[in-house]
Amino acid sequence: MTEELQIIVCIKQVPDPHYLSKITIDPVTKTIRREGIPAVMNPLDRNALEEALRIKEQLGGRVVAISMGPPQAERVCRDALAMGVDEAILLSDRVLAGSDTLATAYALSMAIKKLGSFDIVFCGNETVDGSTAQVPPQLAEFLKVPHITRVRKILSINRNELIVERTIEYGYMKLRVKLPAVIAVTKEINEPRLPTVSAILKCYRKEIKKWTVSDIGVNPRQVGLEGSPTRVIDVFSPEVKRKRKIFEGTTDEAVEWIIEKLHEAGII
Amino acid sequence: MEFKLTPEQEMLRDTAREFAEKEVEPRVEEIEKTRKIPEDLIKRLFELGFGGIIIPEEYEGSAAGHLARAIILEEIAYSCPALAFTLQIVHLGQAPLIFHGTKEQKEKWLPDLAKGKLIASCAVTEPTGGSDVMGIKTFAKKENNEYVITGRKCFITNVHLANIHGVLAKSGEDPRHMTFFMIEGDRPGVKPGREENKVGLHGCNTGELILDNVRVPVENVIGVEGKGLRVALTAITNVGRMGVAATGVGIIRRCLDEAVKFANQRVLYGQPISRLQAIQWLISDIYLRYETARLLLHRAAWMIDQGIRADAEVGMVKLTATEGAAECASKLSSILGAYGIMEEYAAQRLLRDAYSLIPAAGTNEIMRIVISRKAFERAT
């Protein structure tokens, strides 16, 4: 536990979801073609930032945003500064290019360790580009702290623990976690703030720390393409077919039949 | 030559766009029906700092500048021209002080104007007309350290929203002897009058300002006594006309997006109508108007930010953007066929809003006179 609450927020630059219909996949590399698609901060990462800033406003402390990405990802660091974080760090190095979720989580964990002790690491639950939702749990493992994913509400917080609601199918779980921990949030948790005009202008007068792999002491063989065990074999849209069944009979028989089928499916 | 926005301007644009998309767009139907802009939306404009965008930092504004202002107004106008127009007149009300106020006057009023505690109107036009400014009848009679002002202003935007009014009045025997005043709304004899019902820009308030023997101290004179016309025209040109133009540019971009969307979806003769050359021509006309008006807007705003006199350039964009908005909304309506006149579609509202811009801040015939003046000046 540190004296002042230390909150870290992981943010990522992704293709603007407004342009989803224009996004295509490169058939050879199986990666998203990003040319001509504006880049924005991953929407859920803004929820993560908002929650961190609300906690800081309530309990005091310090919020640091960290992004791993190409030099252009400086923009999301500026966005975070405009929203009100105390510091923004851009982890950018050619060696990191091609990192999968495991390598990304490893690199982020090393950057977070360099920052020193922390109480909470907030992440968006998943990004709109990859949608794997793997980085937050992997990051927690590297940091050797507990994690909770799909957090939709923070019920209480003190210096030692958090009590949260975690979304599950058809409901939610109430969980208590000891700090430090990694918390991955969903969009229900809050409505991210818009920066003010003054905050926007001021964020460009602030410094963004730029780190390379040598600054955080990562093993270069554990990041980038070489350090990434994931191989994308194919990317395709799964074909979804409705399971049609036709029942012939009287109305009363049909009603009974439908009720039976719904019971079988566990719907009623 | 650099045609790119700065990173700051890009972030301002993105923020204004998100505000418009998430917070304004869902309220447009309500604004159209009630003909009233909800108070909380006006409050948000100030919370986000859009209200103080041209006010210097030492007076609690952000001094983001006129190009930043144009960008923000375009984004808001894309969703709700009436709200953009309301905001642009908020700026117009501040402009006489920004351009001509003394340090004391700026300290007294600008911080509250930046925060939205004060909203100022800019009252110049009278029933005798707006183009013939010399023909105004409102008179300010000097009595010791006070002026006693009587008159009636009309077509004043935000007049019922404002709690302080910028007023141009005759103040001497010479018809050009005019003085500009800031008049607090709670002074005895100040009363907003009739509220007008416009065909478009619903929710954006327009009405009369009645001044009945209003006593105003000389400290409330903005600029030099007898030189008030300059104060009014500097504000109207650099802020009022630019705001009208930026609102028009927002309307044109909305027309473009609505036209493309409809043309891609509407199937006739077994194919989307976007494949028909007749429709492509209409859409290219709209796109051309958008680019022309936007470039003129940014150029004029840049000139104002640089302190370069831009009367003719402002006139060009005010004319191009307002006539363009009306023309593009009409073309959008043509593309939509019968849907173009249905209330469920934005086209009819955009057309009404566009027409409502045309006479604002000087008719386009006045703009042509201003432009021609420079055309003759530049001739060798």
Coordinates of C-alpha atoms in Angstrom, one line a residue, chain A residues 18-19 40 46 75 78-79 82 191-198 200-205, chain B residues 7-8 10-12 14-15 18-19 21-23 44 47-50 53 57 62 64 72:
Chain A
H18 CA -17.7 4.9 -36.5
Y19 CA -15.9 3.5 -39.5
V40 CA -9.3 7.0 -31.5
R46 CA -12.3 6.0 -21.7
R75 CA -2.9 11.3 -29.4
R78 CA -3.1 13.7 -25.0
D79 CA -6.8 12.7 -24.7
A82 CA -7.2 16.4 -21.4
E191 CA -20.4 8.0 -18.9
P192 CA -16.9 9.3 -19.7
R193 CA -16.4 13.0 -19.4
L194 CA -15.7 15.3 -22.3
P195 CA -12.6 17.5 -21.9
T196 CA -13.2 21.2 -21.7
V197 CA -11.7 23.6 -24.2
S198 CA -9.2 24.9 -21.7
I200 CA -7.6 20.5 -24.4
L201 CA -5.4 23.5 -25.0
K202 CA -3.4 22.8 -21.8
C203 CA -2.9 19.1 -22.5
Y204 CA -0.7 20.1 -25.4
R205 CA 1.6 22.1 -23.1
Chain B
P7 CA -3.6 18.7 -33.1
E8 CA -5.4 21.0 -30.6
E10 CA -8.5 18.4 -34.1
M11 CA -9.1 17.5 -30.5
L12 CA -11.5 20.4 -30.2
D14 CA -13.6 15.7 -32.0
T15 CA -14.9 16.9 -28.7
E18 CA -19.0 13.9 -29.7
F19 CA -20.9 16.5 -27.7
E21 CA -23.7 13.4 -31.5
K22 CA -24.3 12.2 -27.9
E23 CA -25.8 15.2 -26.1
R44 CA -23.3 22.4 -21.0
E47 CA -19.2 23.8 -18.8
L48 CA -17.3 22.6 -21.8
G49 CA -15.8 26.0 -22.4
F50 CA -17.5 26.6 -25.7
I53 CA -13.8 30.3 -26.6
E57 CA -7.4 33.6 -20.7
S62 CA -9.7 29.9 -23.3
A64 CA -8.8 29.2 -28.5
I72 CA -16.8 24.0 -33.0

